[in-house]
Short mmCIF file of C-alpha atoms in Angstrom, two decimals:
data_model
loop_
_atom_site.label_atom_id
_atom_site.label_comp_id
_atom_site.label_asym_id
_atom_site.label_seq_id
_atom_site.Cartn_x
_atom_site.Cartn_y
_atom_site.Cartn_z
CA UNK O 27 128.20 119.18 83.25
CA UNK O 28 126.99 115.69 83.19
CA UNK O 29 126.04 114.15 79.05
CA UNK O 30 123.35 112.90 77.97
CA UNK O 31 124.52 109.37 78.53
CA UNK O 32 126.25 110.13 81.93
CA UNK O 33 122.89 111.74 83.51
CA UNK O 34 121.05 108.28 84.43
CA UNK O 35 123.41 107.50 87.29
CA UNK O 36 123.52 110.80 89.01
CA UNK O 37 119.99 110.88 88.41
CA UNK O 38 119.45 108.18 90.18
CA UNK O 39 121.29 109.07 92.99
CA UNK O 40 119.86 111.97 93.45
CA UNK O 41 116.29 110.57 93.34
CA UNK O 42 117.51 107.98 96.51
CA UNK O 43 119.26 110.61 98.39
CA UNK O 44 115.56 112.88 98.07
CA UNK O 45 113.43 109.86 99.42
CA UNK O 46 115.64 109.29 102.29
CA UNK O 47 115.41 112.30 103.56
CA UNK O 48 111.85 111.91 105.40
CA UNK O 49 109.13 109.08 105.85
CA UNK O 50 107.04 111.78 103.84
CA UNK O 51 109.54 112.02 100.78
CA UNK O 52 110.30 108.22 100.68
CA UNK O 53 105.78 108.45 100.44
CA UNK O 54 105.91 110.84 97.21
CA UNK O 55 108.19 109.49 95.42
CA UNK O 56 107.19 105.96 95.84
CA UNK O 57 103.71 105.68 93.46
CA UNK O 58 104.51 102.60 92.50
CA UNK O 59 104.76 101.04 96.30
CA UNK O 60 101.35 102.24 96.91
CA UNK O 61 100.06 100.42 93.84
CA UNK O 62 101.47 97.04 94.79
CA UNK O 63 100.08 97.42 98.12
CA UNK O 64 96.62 98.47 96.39
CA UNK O 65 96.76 95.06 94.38
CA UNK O 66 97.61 92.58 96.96
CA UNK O 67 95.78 93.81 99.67
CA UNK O 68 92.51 92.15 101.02
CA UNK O 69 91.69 95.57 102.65
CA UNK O 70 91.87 97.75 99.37
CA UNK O 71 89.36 95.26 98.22
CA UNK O 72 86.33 96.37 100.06
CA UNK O 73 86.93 100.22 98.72
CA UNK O 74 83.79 101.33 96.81
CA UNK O 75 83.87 101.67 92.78
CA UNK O 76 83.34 105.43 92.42
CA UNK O 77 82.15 106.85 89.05
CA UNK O 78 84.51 106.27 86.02
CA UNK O 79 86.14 109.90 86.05
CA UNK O 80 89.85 111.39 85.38
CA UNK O 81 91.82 111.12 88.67
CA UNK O 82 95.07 112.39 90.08
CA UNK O 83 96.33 109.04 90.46
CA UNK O 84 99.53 110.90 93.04
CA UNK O 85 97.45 112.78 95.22
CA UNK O 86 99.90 113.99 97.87
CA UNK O 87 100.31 116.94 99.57
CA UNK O 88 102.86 118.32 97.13
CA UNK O 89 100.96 117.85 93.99
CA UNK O 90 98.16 120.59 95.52
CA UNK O 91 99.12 123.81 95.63
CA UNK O 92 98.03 127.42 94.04
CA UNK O 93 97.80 127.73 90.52
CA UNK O 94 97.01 130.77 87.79
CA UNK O 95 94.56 130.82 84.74
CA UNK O 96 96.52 133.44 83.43
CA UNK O 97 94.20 135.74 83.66
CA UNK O 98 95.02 136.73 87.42
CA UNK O 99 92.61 134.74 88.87
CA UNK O 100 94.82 132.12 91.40
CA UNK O 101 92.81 128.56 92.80
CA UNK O 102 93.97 125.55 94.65
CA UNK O 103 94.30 123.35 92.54
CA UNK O 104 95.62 119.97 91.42
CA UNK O 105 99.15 120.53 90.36
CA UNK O 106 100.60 117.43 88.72
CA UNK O 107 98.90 115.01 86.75
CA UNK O 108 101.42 112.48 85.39
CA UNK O 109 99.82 109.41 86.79
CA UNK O 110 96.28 110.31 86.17
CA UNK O 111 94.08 107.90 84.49
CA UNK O 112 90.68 107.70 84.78
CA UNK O 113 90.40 105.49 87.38
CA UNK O 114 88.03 104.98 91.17
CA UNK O 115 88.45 108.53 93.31
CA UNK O 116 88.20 106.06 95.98
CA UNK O 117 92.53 105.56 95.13
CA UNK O 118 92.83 109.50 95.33
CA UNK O 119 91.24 109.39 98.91
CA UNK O 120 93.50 106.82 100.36
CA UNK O 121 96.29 108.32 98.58
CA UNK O 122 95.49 111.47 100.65
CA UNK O 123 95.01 109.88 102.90
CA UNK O 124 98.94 108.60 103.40
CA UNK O 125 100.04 111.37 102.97
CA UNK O 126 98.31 113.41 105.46
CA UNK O 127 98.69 110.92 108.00
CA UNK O 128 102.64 110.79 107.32
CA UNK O 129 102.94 114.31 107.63
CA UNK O 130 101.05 113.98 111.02
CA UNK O 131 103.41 111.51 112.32
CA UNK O 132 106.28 114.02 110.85
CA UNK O 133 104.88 116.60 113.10
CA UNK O 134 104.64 114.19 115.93
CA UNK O 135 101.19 114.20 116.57
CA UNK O 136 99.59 111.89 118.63
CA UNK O 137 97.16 108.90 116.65
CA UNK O 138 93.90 110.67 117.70
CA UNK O 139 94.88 113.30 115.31
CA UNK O 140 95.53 111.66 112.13
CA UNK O 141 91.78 110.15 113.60
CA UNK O 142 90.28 113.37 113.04
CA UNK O 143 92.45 114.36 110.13
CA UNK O 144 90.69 111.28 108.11
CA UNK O 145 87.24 112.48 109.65
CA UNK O 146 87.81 116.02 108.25
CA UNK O 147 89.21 114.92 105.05
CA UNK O 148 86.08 113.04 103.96
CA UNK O 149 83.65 115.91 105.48
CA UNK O 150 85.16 118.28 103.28
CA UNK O 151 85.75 115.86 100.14
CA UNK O 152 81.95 115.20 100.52
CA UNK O 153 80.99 118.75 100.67
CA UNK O 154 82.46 119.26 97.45
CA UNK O 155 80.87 115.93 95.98
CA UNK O 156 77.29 117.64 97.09
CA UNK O 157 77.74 120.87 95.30
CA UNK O 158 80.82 121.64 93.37
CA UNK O 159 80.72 125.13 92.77
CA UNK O 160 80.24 126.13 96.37
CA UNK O 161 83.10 127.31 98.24
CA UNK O 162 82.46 125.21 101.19
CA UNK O 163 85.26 126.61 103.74
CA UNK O 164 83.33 126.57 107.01
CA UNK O 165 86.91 126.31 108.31
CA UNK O 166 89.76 127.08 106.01
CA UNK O 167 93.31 126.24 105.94
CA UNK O 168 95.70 129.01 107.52
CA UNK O 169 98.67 127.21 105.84
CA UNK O 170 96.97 126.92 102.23
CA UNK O 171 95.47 130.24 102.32
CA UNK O 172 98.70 131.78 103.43
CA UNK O 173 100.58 130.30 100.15
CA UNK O 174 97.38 131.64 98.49
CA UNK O 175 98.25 135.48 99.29
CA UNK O 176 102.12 134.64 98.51
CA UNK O 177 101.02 133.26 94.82
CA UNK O 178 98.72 136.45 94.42
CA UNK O 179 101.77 138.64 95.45
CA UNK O 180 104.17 137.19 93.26
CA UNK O 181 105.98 139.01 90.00
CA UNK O 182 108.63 137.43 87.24
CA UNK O 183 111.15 138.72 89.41
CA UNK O 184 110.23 136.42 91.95
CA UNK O 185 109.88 133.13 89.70
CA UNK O 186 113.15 133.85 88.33
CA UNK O 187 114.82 133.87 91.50
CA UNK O 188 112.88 130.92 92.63
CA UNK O 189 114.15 128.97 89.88
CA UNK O 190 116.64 129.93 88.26
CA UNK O 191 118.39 131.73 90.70
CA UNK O 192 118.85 134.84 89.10
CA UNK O 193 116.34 137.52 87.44
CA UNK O 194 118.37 138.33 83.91
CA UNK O 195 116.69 136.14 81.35
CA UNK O 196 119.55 133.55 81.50
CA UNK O 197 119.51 129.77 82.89
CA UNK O 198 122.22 129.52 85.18
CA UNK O 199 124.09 126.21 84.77
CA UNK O 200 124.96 124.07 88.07
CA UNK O 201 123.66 121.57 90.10
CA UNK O 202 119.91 121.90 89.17
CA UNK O 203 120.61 122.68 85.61
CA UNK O 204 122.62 120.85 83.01
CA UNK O 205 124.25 121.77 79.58
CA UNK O 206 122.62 120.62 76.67
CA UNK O 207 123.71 118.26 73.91
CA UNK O 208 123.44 119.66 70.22
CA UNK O 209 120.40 117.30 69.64
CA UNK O 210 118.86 118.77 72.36
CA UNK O 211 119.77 122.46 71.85
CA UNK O 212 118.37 122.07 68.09
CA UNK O 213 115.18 119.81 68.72
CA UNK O 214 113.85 122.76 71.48
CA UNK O 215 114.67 125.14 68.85
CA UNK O 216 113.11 123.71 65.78
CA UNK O 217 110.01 123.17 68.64
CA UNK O 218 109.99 126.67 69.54
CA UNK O 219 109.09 127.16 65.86
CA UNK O 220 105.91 124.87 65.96
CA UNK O 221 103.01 127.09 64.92
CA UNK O 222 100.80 125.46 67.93
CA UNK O 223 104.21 125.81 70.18
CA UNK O 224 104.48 129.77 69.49
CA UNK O 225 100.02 130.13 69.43
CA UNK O 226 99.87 128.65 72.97
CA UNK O 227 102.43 130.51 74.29
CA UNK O 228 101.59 133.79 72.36
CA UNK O 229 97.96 133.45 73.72
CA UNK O 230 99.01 132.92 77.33
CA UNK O 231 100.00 136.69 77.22
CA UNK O 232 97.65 137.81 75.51
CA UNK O 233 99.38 138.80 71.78
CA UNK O 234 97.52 136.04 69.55
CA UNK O 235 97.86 138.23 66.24
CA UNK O 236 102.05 138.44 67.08
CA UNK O 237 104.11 135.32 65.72
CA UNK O 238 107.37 136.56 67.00
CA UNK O 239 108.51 133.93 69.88
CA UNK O 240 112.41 133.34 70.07
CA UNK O 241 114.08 131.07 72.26
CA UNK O 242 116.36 132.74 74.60
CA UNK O 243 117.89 129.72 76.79
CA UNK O 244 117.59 126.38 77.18
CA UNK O 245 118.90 123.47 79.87
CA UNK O 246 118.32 119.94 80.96
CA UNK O 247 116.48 120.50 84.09
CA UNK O 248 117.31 117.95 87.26
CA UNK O 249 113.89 118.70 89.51
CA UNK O 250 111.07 116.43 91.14
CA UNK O 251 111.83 113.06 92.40
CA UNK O 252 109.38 110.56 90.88
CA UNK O 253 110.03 112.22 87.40
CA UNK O 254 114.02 112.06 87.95
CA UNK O 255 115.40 109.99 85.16
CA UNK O 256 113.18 111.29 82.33
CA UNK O 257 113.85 114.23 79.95
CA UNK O 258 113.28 117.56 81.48
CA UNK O 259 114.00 120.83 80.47
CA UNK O 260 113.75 124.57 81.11
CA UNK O 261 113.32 127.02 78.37
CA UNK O 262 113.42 131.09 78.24
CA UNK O 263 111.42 132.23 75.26
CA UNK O 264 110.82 136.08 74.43
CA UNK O 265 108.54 137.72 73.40
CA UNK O 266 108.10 140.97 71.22
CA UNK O 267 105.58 143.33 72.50
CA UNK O 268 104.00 146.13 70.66
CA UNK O 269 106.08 148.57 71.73
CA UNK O 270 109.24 146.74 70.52
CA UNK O 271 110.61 145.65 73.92
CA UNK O 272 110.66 141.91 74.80
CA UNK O 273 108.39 140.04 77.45
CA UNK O 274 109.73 136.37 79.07
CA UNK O 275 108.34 133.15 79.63
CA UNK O 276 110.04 130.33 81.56
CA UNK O 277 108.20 126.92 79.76
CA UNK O 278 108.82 123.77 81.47
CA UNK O 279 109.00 120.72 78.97
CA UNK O 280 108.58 117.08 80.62
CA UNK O 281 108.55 113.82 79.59
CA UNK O 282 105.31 111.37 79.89
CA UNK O 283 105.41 107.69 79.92
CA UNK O 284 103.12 104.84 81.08
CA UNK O 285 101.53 105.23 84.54
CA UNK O 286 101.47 102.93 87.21
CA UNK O 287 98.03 103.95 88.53
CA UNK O 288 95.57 101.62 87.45
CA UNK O 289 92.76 102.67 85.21
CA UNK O 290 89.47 100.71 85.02
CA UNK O 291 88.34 98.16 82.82
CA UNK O 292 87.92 99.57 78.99
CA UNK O 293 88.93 103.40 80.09
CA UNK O 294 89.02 105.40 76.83
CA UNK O 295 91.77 107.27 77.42
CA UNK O 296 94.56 109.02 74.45
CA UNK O 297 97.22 106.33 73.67
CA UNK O 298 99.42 109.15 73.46
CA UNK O 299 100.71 109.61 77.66
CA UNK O 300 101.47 113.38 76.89
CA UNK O 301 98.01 114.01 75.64
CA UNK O 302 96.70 111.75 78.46
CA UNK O 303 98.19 113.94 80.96
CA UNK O 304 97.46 116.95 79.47
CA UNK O 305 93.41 115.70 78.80
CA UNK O 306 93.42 114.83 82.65
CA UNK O 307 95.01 118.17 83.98
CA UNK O 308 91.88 119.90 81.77
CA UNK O 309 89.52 117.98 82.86
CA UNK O 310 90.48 118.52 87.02
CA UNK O 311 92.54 121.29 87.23
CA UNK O 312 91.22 123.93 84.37
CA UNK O 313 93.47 126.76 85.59
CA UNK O 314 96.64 124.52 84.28
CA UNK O 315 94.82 122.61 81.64
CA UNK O 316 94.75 125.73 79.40
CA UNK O 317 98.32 126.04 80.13
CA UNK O 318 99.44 122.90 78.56
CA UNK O 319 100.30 121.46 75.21
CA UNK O 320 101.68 117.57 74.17
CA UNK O 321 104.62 117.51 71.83
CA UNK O 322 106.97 114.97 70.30
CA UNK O 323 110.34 115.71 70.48
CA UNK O 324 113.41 113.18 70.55
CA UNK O 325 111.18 110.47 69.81
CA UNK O 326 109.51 111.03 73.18
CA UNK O 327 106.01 111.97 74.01
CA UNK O 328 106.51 115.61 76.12
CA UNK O 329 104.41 118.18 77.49
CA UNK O 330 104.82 121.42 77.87
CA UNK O 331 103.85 124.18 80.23
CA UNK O 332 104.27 127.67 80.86
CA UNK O 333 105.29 128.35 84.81
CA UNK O 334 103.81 131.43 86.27
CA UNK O 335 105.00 133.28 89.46
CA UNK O 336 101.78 131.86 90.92
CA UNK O 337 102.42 128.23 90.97
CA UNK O 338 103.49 127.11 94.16
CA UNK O 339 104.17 123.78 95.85
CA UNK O 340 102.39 123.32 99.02
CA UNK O 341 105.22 122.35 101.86
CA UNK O 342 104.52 121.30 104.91
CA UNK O 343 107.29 120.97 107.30
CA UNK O 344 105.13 120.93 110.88
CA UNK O 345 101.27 120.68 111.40
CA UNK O 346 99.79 121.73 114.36
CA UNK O 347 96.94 119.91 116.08
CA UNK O 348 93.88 122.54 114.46
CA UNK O 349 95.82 123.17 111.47
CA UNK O 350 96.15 119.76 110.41
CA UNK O 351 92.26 119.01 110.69
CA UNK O 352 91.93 122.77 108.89
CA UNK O 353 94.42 121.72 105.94
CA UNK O 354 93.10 117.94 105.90
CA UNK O 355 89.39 119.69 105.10
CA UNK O 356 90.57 122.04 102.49
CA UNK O 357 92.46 120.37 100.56
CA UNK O 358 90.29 117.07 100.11
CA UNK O 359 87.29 119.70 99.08
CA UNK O 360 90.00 120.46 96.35
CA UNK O 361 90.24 117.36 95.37
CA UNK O 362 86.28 116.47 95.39
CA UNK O 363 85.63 119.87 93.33
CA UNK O 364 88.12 118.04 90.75
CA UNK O 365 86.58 115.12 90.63
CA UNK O 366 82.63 116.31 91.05
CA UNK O 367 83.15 118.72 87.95
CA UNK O 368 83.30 115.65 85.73
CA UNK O 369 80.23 113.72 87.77
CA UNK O 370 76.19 114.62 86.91
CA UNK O 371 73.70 115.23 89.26
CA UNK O 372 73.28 111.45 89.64
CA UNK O 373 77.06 109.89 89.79
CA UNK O 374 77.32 112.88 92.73
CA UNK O 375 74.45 111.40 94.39
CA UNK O 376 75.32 107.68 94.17
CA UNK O 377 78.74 108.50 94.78
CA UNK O 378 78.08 110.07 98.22
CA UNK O 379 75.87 107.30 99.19
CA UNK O 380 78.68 104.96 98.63
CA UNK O 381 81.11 107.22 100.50
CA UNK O 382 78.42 107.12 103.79
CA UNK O 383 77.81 103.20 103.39
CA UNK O 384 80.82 102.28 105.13
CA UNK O 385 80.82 104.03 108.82
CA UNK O 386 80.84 101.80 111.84
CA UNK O 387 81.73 102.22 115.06
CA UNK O 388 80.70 105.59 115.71
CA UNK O 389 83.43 106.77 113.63
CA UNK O 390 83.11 109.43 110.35
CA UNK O 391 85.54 107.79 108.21
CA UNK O 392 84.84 104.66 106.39
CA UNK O 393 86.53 101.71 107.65
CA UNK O 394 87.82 100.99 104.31
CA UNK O 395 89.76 104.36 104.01
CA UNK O 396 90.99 103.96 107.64
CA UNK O 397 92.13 100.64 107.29
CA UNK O 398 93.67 101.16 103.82
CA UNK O 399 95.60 104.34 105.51
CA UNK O 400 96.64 102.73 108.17
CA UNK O 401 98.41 99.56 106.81
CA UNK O 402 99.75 102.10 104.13
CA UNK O 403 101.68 103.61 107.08
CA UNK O 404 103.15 100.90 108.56
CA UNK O 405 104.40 98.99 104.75
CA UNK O 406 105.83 102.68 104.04
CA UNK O 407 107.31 103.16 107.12
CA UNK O 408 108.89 99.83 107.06
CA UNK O 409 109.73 100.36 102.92
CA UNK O 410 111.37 103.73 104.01
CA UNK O 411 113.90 102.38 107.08
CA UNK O 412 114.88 99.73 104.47
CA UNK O 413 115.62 102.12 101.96
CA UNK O 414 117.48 104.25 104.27
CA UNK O 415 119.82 101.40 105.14
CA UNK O 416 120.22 100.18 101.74
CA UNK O 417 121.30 103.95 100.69
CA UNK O 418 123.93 103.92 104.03
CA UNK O 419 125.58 101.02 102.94
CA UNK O 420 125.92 101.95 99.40
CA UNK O 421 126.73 105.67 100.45
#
């Protein structure tokens, strides 16, 4: 097992070999390209200035997905929220936007598709804009509802075989995790012993009046792409029920550091990025929000989270033609319930005006989110054949 001091290199690797794999990877784990391209381009200069709210700032496909309140209630939600910032929606749209469009083009569909897969995206973002708490789905997403029932259906049993490859309350050391060092073993321990640590956790199953949380297992934790590099861990805790028998939870702790989405002009936002990111995840995503806790450990600003069998990552390997409109629809009426909940009456109103301003052409999606998408596709595409030969010739 790779130190402390030898994991940066493999790391990094690792992170190349992921974004290589597909034009859609190389898209995910490339925030920052997207931002460059934001602040050079004459294009991304004609977007609208939506209302000063919390926004994903990474709004791809694989940071939606199902997600519990603990309480057995499961929504689509907004699953990661490391780069949010309170920023203009109008950057969550075109961020979307990419990504939906790549995956088109990775399920070899023909232009006039990822056409109507911007059309349907904004119909359903606007839908949620005009009234947040409705449920829209005129037409809803076979491949997001499907992941839906598979969340609802899932058990510990399930998450620990997921992750951790096994179902005994044990991390399994190996390629995805890593041994600890000492400093690392006893900072997660003397964590574990926090008083807010134990009450979150305790209160996410219910036993708030019980103080007995013990950590079972620990390991460095080599997962995501974007967030390779930066302290990660998995931790077992238990915890004693009233009968005397012991209950699990699998906590994920992960590091938070500076953004590279933009936020507006005098944003008041926590100087802290942990408590940023966990202010932003309870402000668009509640279900997770209430899930989540900053902490310093290390000298590092960390957040931590409890997993549940119910969070899933939405993967998409193939769209078809409908289902691709369908999923396009649903998921950007996700994303405009997270960002409506923090708009008034009148920011929703003005909001949607500026959305319909911008339609020419007899076409439903603004020219400045079609442009925007479109020149995002060709710079990425180019950006990920160039990384693929730079990783050939170093491989």
């Amino acid at each position: 097992m790779p130190l402390p001091n030898e994991r940066a290199p493999i790391l990094e690797a690792k992170r190349r070999l992921k974004m290589a794999r597909s034009a859609h990877a190389y898209v995910r784990g490339n925030t920052a390209k997207f931002y460059d391209w934001l602040a050079a381009s004459p294009i991304a200069r004609r977007e609208p200035e939506g209302p000063a709210i919390w926004i994903c700032g990474d709004c791809h496909l694989g940071n939606l997905g199902p997600i519990a309140n603990g309480k057995g209630a499961v929504e689509i939600q907004i699953r990661d929220h490391d780069q949010a910032v309170i920023g203009n929606p109008a950057h969550d749209l075109i961020r979307l936007g990419l990504s939906l469009a790549t995956a088109a083009r990775g399920s070899d569909l023909p232009g006039v598709v990822t056409m109507r897969i911007m059309e349907e995206m904004v119909d359903g973002y606007a839908a949620a804009i005009a009234d947040p708490t409705g449920a829209d789905l005129s037409v809803e997403s076979e491949v997001v509802r499907s992941i839906r029932r598979e969340a609802l259906g899932r058990r510990w049993r399930h998450l620990a075989k997921e992750r951790l490859d096994a179902v005994a309350p044990r991390i399994p050391l190996g390629k995805k995790f890593w041994e600890l060092s000492g400093e690392e073993r006893d900072a997660l321990r003397a964590l574990f012993h926090d008083e807010r640590v134990a009450a979150m956790i305790l209160s996410l199953k219910g036993k708030p009046n019980d103080r007995d949380v013990r950590l079972v297992d620990a390991a460095y934790w080599m997962k995501g792409c974007s967030s390779l590099g930066l302290l990660r861990y998995a931790a077992i805790v238990a915890l004693k029920t009233g009968k005397g028998n012991w209950s699990y939870a699998l906590i994920d702790l992960k590091e938070a550091t500076d953004p590279v989405a933009p936020a507006l002009p005098h944003a008041v936002m926590p100087h802290d990025n942990a408590e940023r990111v966990v202010a932003a995840a309870r402000a668009m995503s509640p279900h997770l929000g209430k899930r989540m806790l900053p902490v310093r450990m290390l000298g590092r600003s960390l957040f931590i989270r409890e997993l549940t069998p119910h969070d899933l990552k939405l993967e998409v390997d193939q769209f078809s033609h409908g289902e691709a409109m369908r999923a396009a629809r649903h998921l950007a009426f996700v994303v405009g319930k997270a960002h409506a909940r923090q708009m008034d009456d009148r920011a929703r109103s003005g909001w949607l005006q500026a959305l319909d301003a911008d339609r020419s052409r007899g076409l439903d999606t603004p020219s400045w989110l079609w442009e925007s998408v479109v020149s995002l596709a060709g710079s990425h595409e180019v950006g990920y054949l160039d990384h693929c030969r730079r990783y050939a010739l170093a491989a």
